[in-house]
Amino acid sequence: NYYPWGYDSDNGPDQWHKNYPFAKGRHQSPIEINNKEVHYDSSLLPWFASYDPGAAKTILNNGKTCRVVFDDSFDRSVLRGGPLPGVYRLRQLHFHWGSSDDHGSEHVVNGVRYAGELHLLHWNPKYSNYLDAKRRTDGIAVLAIFLQVGETPKAEMKRILEEINAIKTKGKNAPFPNFDPSILFPKSHDYWTYHGSVTTPPCEECVTWIILREPIIVSSDQMAKLRSLSKNAENEPDHPLVDNWRPTQPRYFRMVSASFL
Ligand SMILES: NS(=O)(=O)/N=C1/NCCS1
Ligand SMILES: [Zn+2]
């Protein structure tokens, strides 16, 4: 009897490997990033995002996260440079967050858990489609940005959070036109990079991670807004959509490179 994966004790990260064997691999994500183990790589190039606001389509609640999807039928919104061998097409962005402001991110930096983590998922168009790209070690690039709670929130987050009321329950979606996610980026483009996996089942090891050092500031109210989402459908008992983050996984013999000293 099929029981969907999730983040609860009976279907959460510790159980995923039963249906998704990749979850016990040697290149899993997220991981702990510790300064003393990071390797500064002066040859790392800057990364560039060239996003077309017209590519933004829809915002949805899939019961696991809040996701904005983009038209990825051609090289319309792309990420390039950094550790990437070519352009990667923006397909969607989504968030991970906690049940309170003191945790919620997936990656952990020198023991610091942030309130949340924004992921912009891109795929390598040298492969015929996204699903094919997910089967390749160089198939996916995720740009990760930490959400830190502070007093002067980033105004640009408002647009996404204003839509939350329209997608309260699982399966709800709303049009989300004219949105360039690069307005969410912090000032500094400094990043860490390593090779890992998608952090949700099937946990394929296909991701070049680009994790920005500088978090973006959100307000506690904005985090509360994300936590007001429900993981259930409209006509089901209400369960808040919170703590949709995977714990850190063993790094094994992977190098984490830094673009900055
Ligand atoms: N959180 S993540 O970006 O690594 N995982 C994903 N799974 C399918 C689309 S994105
Ligand atoms: Zn994610």
Coordinates of C-alpha atoms and ligand atoms in Angstrom, one line a residue:
N1 CA 0.0 0.0 0.0
Y2 CA 1.6 3.2 -1.2
Y3 CA 2.3 5.7 1.5
P4 CA 3.7 9.0 0.3
W5 CA 7.0 10.3 1.7
G6 CA 7.0 13.3 3.9
Y7 CA 8.6 14.8 7.0
D8 CA 6.7 13.1 9.7
S9 CA 8.1 10.3 11.9
D10 CA 6.4 7.5 9.9
N11 CA 7.3 8.8 6.4
G12 CA 10.2 11.2 7.1
P13 CA 13.9 11.4 6.2
D14 CA 14.9 8.4 8.2
Q15 CA 12.4 6.2 6.3
W16 CA 13.0 7.5 2.8
H17 CA 15.7 4.9 2.0
K18 CA 13.1 2.1 2.2
N19 CA 11.4 3.3 -1.0
Y20 CA 14.2 5.4 -2.4
P21 CA 17.6 3.6 -2.1
F22 CA 19.6 6.6 -3.4
A23 CA 18.8 8.3 0.0
K24 CA 21.6 6.2 1.5
G25 CA 24.2 7.2 -1.1
R26 CA 27.6 8.8 -0.6
H27 CA 26.8 12.1 -2.2
Q28 CA 23.7 13.1 -0.4
S29 CA 22.4 16.6 0.5
P30 CA 22.1 18.7 2.6
I31 CA 25.4 18.8 4.5
E32 CA 27.2 20.7 7.2
I33 CA 29.5 23.4 5.8
N34 CA 32.4 24.0 8.3
N35 CA 35.0 26.7 7.6
K36 CA 37.8 24.5 8.7
E37 CA 37.0 21.9 6.0
V38 CA 36.2 24.3 3.1
H39 CA 38.8 24.8 0.4
Y40 CA 39.2 28.3 -1.2
D41 CA 39.3 27.8 -5.0
S42 CA 40.7 31.0 -6.7
S43 CA 39.8 29.4 -10.1
L44 CA 36.1 29.5 -9.3
L45 CA 34.3 31.9 -11.7
P46 CA 31.5 34.3 -10.7
W47 CA 28.0 33.0 -11.4
F48 CA 25.3 34.9 -13.4
A49 CA 21.6 34.7 -13.4
S50 CA 19.8 36.0 -16.5
Y51 CA 16.1 35.6 -15.8
D52 CA 13.1 36.7 -17.9
P53 CA 10.3 37.9 -15.6
G54 CA 7.9 36.7 -18.2
A55 CA 8.9 33.1 -17.6
A56 CA 7.2 33.1 -14.2
K57 CA 3.9 31.1 -14.5
T58 CA 2.4 29.7 -11.3
I59 CA 2.7 29.5 -7.5
L60 CA 1.5 26.3 -5.8
N61 CA 1.3 24.4 -2.6
N62 CA 2.1 20.7 -3.3
G63 CA 1.7 19.8 0.4
K64 CA 5.5 19.7 0.8
T65 CA 6.5 23.3 0.0
C66 CA 5.5 26.5 -1.7
R67 CA 6.8 26.5 -5.2
V68 CA 6.9 29.0 -8.1
V69 CA 7.2 27.4 -11.5
F70 CA 8.7 28.9 -14.7
D71 CA 8.5 28.3 -18.4
D72 CA 11.6 26.1 -19.1
S73 CA 10.7 25.1 -22.7
F74 CA 13.8 27.0 -24.0
D75 CA 16.8 28.9 -22.6
R76 CA 14.6 31.8 -21.3
S77 CA 15.8 32.1 -17.7
V78 CA 19.2 30.7 -17.2
L79 CA 22.0 30.4 -14.6
R80 CA 25.6 30.2 -15.8
G81 CA 29.2 30.6 -14.7
G82 CA 30.4 29.7 -11.3
P83 CA 31.2 25.9 -11.2
L84 CA 28.8 25.3 -14.1
P85 CA 30.0 24.0 -17.5
G86 CA 27.3 25.9 -19.4
V87 CA 23.8 27.4 -19.0
Y88 CA 21.2 25.7 -16.9
R89 CA 17.5 26.5 -17.3
L90 CA 15.5 27.8 -14.3
R91 CA 12.5 25.4 -13.7
Q92 CA 11.2 26.3 -10.2
L93 CA 12.0 27.8 -6.9
H94 CA 10.7 26.6 -3.5
F95 CA 11.4 27.0 0.2
H96 CA 12.2 24.9 3.3
W97 CA 11.4 26.3 6.7
G98 CA 11.0 25.3 10.4
S99 CA 8.3 25.4 13.0
S100 CA 10.1 28.4 14.7
D101 CA 12.6 31.0 13.7
D102 CA 15.6 29.1 15.2
H103 CA 15.7 26.4 12.6
G104 CA 14.4 25.4 9.1
S105 CA 17.3 25.6 6.7
E106 CA 18.7 22.4 5.1
H107 CA 22.3 23.3 4.9
V108 CA 24.0 24.2 8.2
V109 CA 26.9 26.6 8.3
N110 CA 29.4 26.3 11.1
G111 CA 26.6 25.0 13.3
V112 CA 24.2 27.8 12.3
R113 CA 20.7 26.7 11.2
Y114 CA 18.9 29.5 9.5
A115 CA 15.1 30.0 9.6
G116 CA 14.7 28.8 6.1
E117 CA 16.3 28.1 2.8
L118 CA 15.3 29.2 -0.7
H119 CA 16.2 26.8 -3.6
L120 CA 16.2 27.9 -7.3
L121 CA 16.3 24.7 -9.3
H122 CA 17.9 24.7 -12.8
W123 CA 18.5 21.8 -15.2
N124 CA 21.2 21.2 -17.9
P125 CA 19.6 21.6 -21.4
K126 CA 22.2 19.3 -22.9
Y127 CA 19.8 16.6 -21.7
S128 CA 16.5 16.2 -23.5
N129 CA 14.3 17.1 -20.5
Y130 CA 14.3 17.7 -16.7
L131 CA 13.6 14.1 -15.8
D132 CA 16.5 12.9 -18.0
A133 CA 18.7 15.6 -16.4
K134 CA 17.9 14.3 -12.9
R135 CA 19.5 10.9 -13.9
R136 CA 22.8 12.7 -14.7
T137 CA 25.6 13.9 -12.3
D138 CA 25.8 17.2 -14.1
G139 CA 22.1 17.4 -14.7
I140 CA 20.9 19.9 -12.0
A141 CA 22.1 23.1 -10.4
V142 CA 20.5 24.4 -7.3
L143 CA 21.2 28.0 -6.1
A144 CA 20.5 28.1 -2.4
I145 CA 19.9 31.2 -0.3
F146 CA 19.5 31.2 3.4
L147 CA 16.6 33.1 5.0
Q148 CA 17.6 34.9 8.2
V149 CA 15.0 36.6 10.5
G150 CA 15.7 40.3 11.1
E151 CA 14.2 43.7 11.5
T152 CA 14.6 45.0 8.0
P153 CA 13.0 42.3 5.8
K154 CA 13.6 42.2 2.0
A155 CA 10.7 44.0 0.4
E156 CA 10.9 41.7 -2.6
M157 CA 9.8 38.7 -0.5
K158 CA 6.4 40.4 -0.1
R159 CA 5.2 39.4 -3.6
I160 CA 5.6 35.7 -2.9
L161 CA 4.1 35.9 0.6
E162 CA 1.1 37.9 -0.6
E163 CA 0.1 34.9 -2.7
I164 CA 0.2 32.5 0.2
N165 CA -3.4 33.2 1.0
A166 CA -4.4 31.9 -2.4
I167 CA -2.6 28.6 -1.9
K168 CA -3.3 27.7 1.7
T169 CA -3.9 24.0 1.1
K170 CA -2.3 21.2 -0.8
G171 CA -3.1 21.2 -4.5
K172 CA -4.0 24.9 -4.7
N173 CA -2.2 27.1 -7.2
A174 CA -2.5 30.6 -8.5
P175 CA -1.1 32.5 -11.5
F176 CA 2.2 34.1 -10.7
P177 CA 3.2 36.3 -13.7
N178 CA 6.0 38.8 -14.2
F179 CA 8.5 37.8 -11.5
D180 CA 12.3 37.9 -11.7
P181 CA 13.6 35.9 -8.7
S182 CA 17.0 37.6 -8.9
I183 CA 15.4 40.5 -7.0
L184 CA 15.6 38.1 -4.0
F185 CA 19.4 37.8 -4.2
P186 CA 21.6 39.3 -1.5
K187 CA 24.3 41.8 -2.3
S188 CA 27.3 39.4 -2.3
H189 CA 27.5 36.6 -4.8
D190 CA 30.1 34.8 -2.6
Y191 CA 29.3 31.1 -2.6
W192 CA 30.2 27.6 -1.5
T193 CA 29.9 24.7 -4.0
Y194 CA 29.9 20.9 -3.8
H195 CA 28.3 18.0 -5.5
G196 CA 25.3 16.4 -3.9
S197 CA 21.7 15.3 -4.3
V198 CA 18.2 16.7 -4.4
T199 CA 17.1 16.8 -0.8
T200 CA 13.7 15.2 -1.5
P201 CA 13.0 11.6 -2.7
P202 CA 14.2 10.0 -4.9
C203 CA 17.3 11.9 -3.7
E204 CA 19.2 11.5 -7.0
E205 CA 22.8 12.5 -6.9
C206 CA 22.6 15.0 -9.8
V207 CA 23.1 18.4 -8.1
T208 CA 25.8 21.0 -8.4
W209 CA 25.0 23.0 -5.3
I210 CA 25.8 26.8 -5.3
I211 CA 25.1 28.1 -1.8
L212 CA 25.3 31.8 -1.2
R213 CA 27.2 32.9 1.9
E214 CA 25.1 36.0 2.5
P215 CA 21.5 35.3 3.8
I216 CA 18.5 37.4 2.8
I217 CA 16.7 39.0 5.7
V218 CA 13.0 38.1 6.2
S219 CA 10.7 39.2 9.1
S220 CA 9.4 36.8 11.7
D221 CA 5.9 37.7 10.3
Q222 CA 7.0 36.6 6.9
M223 CA 8.2 33.3 8.3
A224 CA 4.9 32.9 10.1
K225 CA 3.2 33.5 6.8
L226 CA 5.0 30.5 5.3
R227 CA 4.1 28.5 8.4
S228 CA 0.4 29.3 7.8
L229 CA 0.4 27.0 4.8
S230 CA -1.2 23.6 5.3
K231 CA 0.1 20.2 4.0
N232 CA -3.4 18.8 3.8
A233 CA -6.0 19.4 1.1
E234 CA -8.9 21.8 1.7
N235 CA -11.4 19.3 3.0
E236 CA -9.0 17.4 5.2
P237 CA -8.0 17.9 8.9
D238 CA -5.6 20.8 9.2
H239 CA -1.9 20.1 9.5
P240 CA 0.5 23.0 9.3
L241 CA 3.2 22.8 6.6
V242 CA 6.3 23.3 8.7
D243 CA 9.7 21.6 9.2
N244 CA 9.9 20.5 5.5
W245 CA 13.7 20.2 5.7
R246 CA 16.0 17.2 5.5
P247 CA 18.7 16.8 8.2
T248 CA 22.3 17.1 7.2
Q249 CA 23.8 13.9 5.6
P250 CA 27.4 12.5 5.8
R251 CA 29.9 14.4 3.7
Y252 CA 32.2 11.4 3.2
F253 CA 35.0 12.2 0.8
R254 CA 33.5 15.3 -0.8
M255 CA 35.3 18.7 -1.0
V256 CA 33.3 21.9 -0.4
S257 CA 34.9 24.7 -2.4
A258 CA 34.5 28.4 -1.6
S259 CA 34.6 31.3 -4.1
F260 CA 35.9 33.6 -1.4
L261 CA 38.7 33.8 1.1
Ligands
LIG1 N1 15.2 20.5 -2.3 S1 15.7 20.2 -3.7 O1 15.7 21.3 -4.6 O2 17.1 19.6 -3.5 N2 14.8 18.9 -4.2 C1 14.0 18.9 -5.2 N3 13.3 17.8 -5.6 C2 12.5 17.9 -6.8 C3 12.6 19.3 -7.3 S2 13.7 20.2 -6.3
ZN2 ZN 14.8 22.4 -1.9

